[in-house]
Amino acid sequence: MDKKKLVVLTGAGISAESGIKTFRDHNGLWENHDVTEVASPEGWARDPHLVLEFYNQRRKQLFECEPNPGHKGLVELEKHFDVQVITQNVDDLHEQAGSSHVLHLHGELKKVRSTKDESLVYELEGWELNWGDTCEKGAQLRPHIVWFGEAVPAIEEAIDIVHQADIFAVVGTSLNVYPAAGLLNYVRSGVPIYIIDPKQPAYQPTSQITFIQENAGTGVPKLIKLLTS
Ligand code: APR
């Protein structure tokens, strides 16, 4: 018998206990940086060195981080379900934990791409991408990240995956950023939704939504108990 499809939308919160800053919590990344300066095409055009340094620092930090029980719990769930992770995160902690199916909506920190031909994507050796590092066509390389104002190429694929979910979970995202946040609208009616976040959501849980007000590290193990007992 085929396993039920469990689709999990994750955000910065699932990596918080691994030591990676979220964006909109107190002392979050966006409190220390102006998004338009370091995460937009305009910022790149204005000062590419600042942008390269911003992502070099985040990449350097990632090398010191490892998956936490939240990431590992999603791998555990693969014993019981066909698990598909759709993440807004650009770290590779889901992959490091061993998740089999991970779709990155906002790009990947350890990848870079040509500014001349966006189909030319490369795994970065080490943590530094510098001005003058070029692709095979001689064009400057940029972070393989979806910046504010840029399209989210994987969103159609993500919508298809959400449509097929038998169970849907949301872990560690403020659901502030579209189109990612809009994925919730594509969950079929009657499909149970579980939301794991230490902060109370803006809306009241419905009969379809179960809210687990916990950090990912304890909330995901609770979800495993709920789904497998
Ligand atoms: N475990 C689970 N959730 C947590 C934890 C934790 N330990 N700590 C914080 N959270 C929750 C916060 O309560 C918040 O709801 O994680 C969420 C983090 O929200 P954001 O900082 O807005 O991060 P995210 O939702 O992933 O941002 C989406 O915005 O800046 C862009 O491209 C960037 O992918 C990012 C997107």
Coordinates of N, CA, C and O in Angstrom, one line a residue, residues 71 74-75 78 83 85 93-102:
H71 N 14.8 19.1 12.1 CA 15.1 18.5 10.8 C 15.1 17.0 10.8 O 14.6 16.3 9.9
L74 N 11.8 15.2 10.7 CA 11.1 15.1 9.4 C 11.7 13.9 8.6 O 11.0 13.2 7.8
V75 N 12.9 13.5 8.9 CA 13.5 12.3 8.3 C 12.9 11.1 8.9 O 12.5 10.1 8.2
E78 N 9.8 9.8 7.4 CA 9.9 9.1 6.1 C 9.6 7.6 6.3 O 9.3 6.9 5.3
V83 N 7.3 11.7 2.4 CA 7.5 13.1 2.9 C 8.2 13.9 1.8 O 9.2 13.6 1.2
V85 N 9.5 17.8 1.5 CA 9.8 19.1 2.2 C 9.8 20.2 1.2 O 10.5 20.1 0.1
L93 N 20.4 22.2 5.7 CA 20.3 21.4 6.9 C 19.2 20.2 6.7 O 19.4 19.2 7.2
H94 N 18.2 20.4 5.9 CA 17.3 19.3 5.6 C 18.1 18.2 4.9 O 17.9 17.0 5.2
E95 N 18.9 18.6 3.9 CA 19.7 17.6 3.1 C 20.7 16.9 4.1 O 20.8 15.7 4.1
Q96 N 21.4 17.7 4.9 CA 22.3 17.2 5.9 C 21.7 16.2 6.8 O 22.3 15.2 7.2
A97 N 20.4 16.5 7.2 CA 19.7 15.6 8.1 C 19.3 14.3 7.4 O 19.2 13.2 8.1
G98 N 19.2 14.3 6.1 CA 18.9 13.1 5.3 C 17.5 13.1 4.7 O 17.1 12.0 4.2
S99 N 16.8 14.2 4.6 CA 15.5 14.3 3.9 C 15.7 13.9 2.5 O 16.7 14.4 1.8
S100 N 14.8 13.1 1.9 CA 15.0 12.5 0.6 C 14.5 13.5 -0.5 O 15.0 13.5 -1.6
H101 N 13.4 14.3 -0.1 CA 12.8 15.1 -1.1 C 12.7 16.5 -0.6 O 11.9 16.8 0.3
V102 N 13.6 17.4 -1.1 CA 13.6 18.8 -0.6 C 13.5 19.8 -1.8 O 14.3 19.7 -2.7

